[in-house]
Amino acid sequence: MSRDNKVNMPASTAGITRYFDDYKSKISIKPEVVIVLIIVVIILVLVLSAWGNSWLA
């Protein structure tokens, strides 16, 4: 009997836009490259904070 009064509910993802499906970037950088660049910047900041004042002054 309850089958006659069946109500269709909206999908659970209704209203949520998934942007990664809509746009594909032309520039692709691997995560490993980003991590290496971050490590290089950290080392550069540490070196400049330790000896940079004598080099630049």
Short mmCIF file of N, CA and C in Angstrom, two decimals:
data_model
loop_
_atom_site.label_atom_id
_atom_site.label_comp_id
_atom_site.label_asym_id
_atom_site.label_seq_id
_atom_site.Cartn_x
_atom_site.Cartn_y
_atom_site.Cartn_z
N MET A 1 0.80 -1.18 0.00
CA MET A 1 0.00 0.00 0.00
C MET A 1 0.85 1.26 0.00
N SER A 2 1.98 1.22 0.63
CA SER A 2 2.81 2.41 0.69
C SER A 2 3.47 2.71 -0.65
N ARG A 3 3.46 1.77 -1.56
CA ARG A 3 4.08 1.98 -2.87
C ARG A 3 3.30 2.99 -3.70
N ASP A 4 2.04 3.14 -3.46
CA ASP A 4 1.23 4.10 -4.21
C ASP A 4 1.57 5.53 -3.83
N ASN A 5 2.01 5.76 -2.61
CA ASN A 5 2.30 7.10 -2.11
C ASN A 5 3.80 7.40 -2.12
N LYS A 6 4.53 6.83 -3.05
CA LYS A 6 5.98 6.98 -3.10
C LYS A 6 6.35 8.40 -3.53
N VAL A 7 7.27 9.01 -2.80
CA VAL A 7 7.71 10.38 -3.09
C VAL A 7 9.17 10.30 -3.52
N ASN A 8 9.49 10.94 -4.63
CA ASN A 8 10.88 10.98 -5.11
C ASN A 8 11.60 12.13 -4.42
N MET A 9 12.67 11.81 -3.73
CA MET A 9 13.47 12.81 -3.03
C MET A 9 14.61 13.26 -3.95
N PRO A 10 15.07 14.50 -3.80
CA PRO A 10 16.19 14.95 -4.62
C PRO A 10 17.48 14.23 -4.22
N ALA A 11 18.43 14.26 -5.12
CA ALA A 11 19.71 13.61 -4.84
C ALA A 11 20.41 14.32 -3.69
N SER A 12 21.25 13.60 -2.99
CA SER A 12 21.93 14.18 -1.83
C SER A 12 22.95 15.24 -2.22
N THR A 13 23.40 15.25 -3.47
CA THR A 13 24.37 16.25 -3.90
C THR A 13 23.71 17.39 -4.65
N ALA A 14 22.44 17.55 -4.50
CA ALA A 14 21.74 18.62 -5.21
C ALA A 14 22.23 19.98 -4.75
N GLY A 15 22.56 20.83 -5.69
CA GLY A 15 23.01 22.17 -5.37
C GLY A 15 24.51 22.30 -5.16
N ILE A 16 25.23 21.21 -5.16
CA ILE A 16 26.68 21.26 -4.98
C ILE A 16 27.34 21.20 -6.35
N THR A 17 28.13 22.22 -6.66
CA THR A 17 28.84 22.26 -7.94
C THR A 17 30.22 21.66 -7.75
N ARG A 18 30.58 20.78 -8.63
CA ARG A 18 31.90 20.17 -8.58
C ARG A 18 32.76 20.85 -9.64
N TYR A 19 33.57 21.82 -9.21
CA TYR A 19 34.33 22.64 -10.14
C TYR A 19 35.44 21.87 -10.83
N PHE A 20 35.99 20.86 -10.18
CA PHE A 20 37.08 20.13 -10.80
C PHE A 20 36.62 19.36 -12.03
N ASP A 21 35.33 19.10 -12.17
CA ASP A 21 34.81 18.48 -13.37
C ASP A 21 34.57 19.50 -14.48
N ASP A 22 34.38 20.76 -14.11
CA ASP A 22 34.03 21.78 -15.08
C ASP A 22 35.24 22.39 -15.77
N TYR A 23 36.38 22.44 -15.12
CA TYR A 23 37.53 23.17 -15.65
C TYR A 23 38.78 22.31 -15.59
N LYS A 24 39.51 22.28 -16.68
CA LYS A 24 40.78 21.55 -16.74
C LYS A 24 41.88 22.56 -17.05
N SER A 25 42.83 22.72 -16.15
CA SER A 25 43.88 23.71 -16.30
C SER A 25 44.88 23.27 -17.37
N LYS A 26 45.45 24.26 -18.06
CA LYS A 26 46.48 23.96 -19.05
C LYS A 26 47.83 23.73 -18.38
N ILE A 27 48.00 24.29 -17.19
CA ILE A 27 49.24 24.13 -16.44
C ILE A 27 49.04 23.04 -15.40
N SER A 28 49.88 22.03 -15.45
CA SER A 28 49.77 20.93 -14.49
C SER A 28 51.11 20.77 -13.77
N ILE A 29 51.09 20.90 -12.46
CA ILE A 29 52.30 20.76 -11.65
C ILE A 29 52.10 19.57 -10.72
N LYS A 30 53.08 18.69 -10.73
CA LYS A 30 53.01 17.51 -9.86
C LYS A 30 53.18 17.93 -8.40
N PRO A 31 52.56 17.22 -7.49
CA PRO A 31 52.71 17.54 -6.06
C PRO A 31 54.16 17.45 -5.57
N GLU A 32 54.93 16.55 -6.16
CA GLU A 32 56.33 16.40 -5.76
C GLU A 32 57.12 17.67 -6.07
N VAL A 33 56.83 18.30 -7.20
CA VAL A 33 57.51 19.53 -7.58
C VAL A 33 57.17 20.65 -6.60
N VAL A 34 55.93 20.72 -6.19
CA VAL A 34 55.51 21.75 -5.24
C VAL A 34 56.22 21.56 -3.90
N ILE A 35 56.33 20.33 -3.44
CA ILE A 35 57.00 20.05 -2.16
C ILE A 35 58.48 20.41 -2.25
N VAL A 36 59.13 20.08 -3.36
CA VAL A 36 60.55 20.42 -3.53
C VAL A 36 60.74 21.93 -3.55
N LEU A 37 59.87 22.65 -4.23
CA LEU A 37 59.96 24.12 -4.27
C LEU A 37 59.77 24.72 -2.88
N ILE A 38 58.86 24.17 -2.10
CA ILE A 38 58.64 24.66 -0.74
C ILE A 38 59.89 24.43 0.12
N ILE A 39 60.50 23.26 -0.01
CA ILE A 39 61.72 22.96 0.75
C ILE A 39 62.85 23.90 0.34
N VAL A 40 62.98 24.18 -0.95
CA VAL A 40 64.02 25.11 -1.43
C VAL A 40 63.79 26.51 -0.86
N VAL A 41 62.55 26.96 -0.84
CA VAL A 41 62.25 28.29 -0.29
C VAL A 41 62.55 28.33 1.20
N ILE A 42 62.21 27.28 1.93
CA ILE A 42 62.50 27.23 3.37
C ILE A 42 64.00 27.30 3.62
N ILE A 43 64.77 26.54 2.86
CA ILE A 43 66.23 26.56 3.01
C ILE A 43 66.78 27.93 2.66
N LEU A 44 66.27 28.55 1.61
CA LEU A 44 66.71 29.88 1.22
C LEU A 44 66.42 30.91 2.31
N VAL A 45 65.26 30.83 2.91
CA VAL A 45 64.91 31.75 3.99
C VAL A 45 65.82 31.53 5.20
N LEU A 46 66.09 30.29 5.54
CA LEU A 46 66.98 30.01 6.68
C LEU A 46 68.40 30.51 6.42
N VAL A 47 68.91 30.30 5.21
CA VAL A 47 70.26 30.76 4.87
C VAL A 47 70.33 32.27 4.89
N LEU A 48 69.33 32.93 4.31
CA LEU A 48 69.34 34.39 4.29
C LEU A 48 69.16 34.99 5.68
N SER A 49 68.39 34.34 6.53
CA SER A 49 68.23 34.87 7.89
C SER A 49 69.50 34.67 8.71
N ALA A 50 70.28 33.64 8.41
CA ALA A 50 71.51 33.39 9.16
C ALA A 50 72.67 34.24 8.65
N TRP A 51 72.86 34.30 7.33
CA TRP A 51 74.03 34.98 6.78
C TRP A 51 73.69 36.12 5.82
N GLY A 52 72.46 36.35 5.57
CA GLY A 52 72.06 37.36 4.59
C GLY A 52 72.39 38.77 4.98
N ASN A 53 72.37 39.08 6.27
CA ASN A 53 72.66 40.44 6.72
C ASN A 53 74.09 40.83 6.39
N SER A 54 75.03 39.90 6.56
CA SER A 54 76.43 40.21 6.24
C SER A 54 76.66 40.26 4.73
N TRP A 55 75.89 39.52 3.96
CA TRP A 55 76.05 39.53 2.50
C TRP A 55 75.45 40.78 1.88
N LEU A 56 74.31 41.22 2.40
CA LEU A 56 73.59 42.32 1.78
C LEU A 56 73.94 43.68 2.38
N ALA A 57 74.56 43.72 3.55
CA ALA A 57 74.83 45.01 4.20
C ALA A 57 76.20 45.54 3.89
#
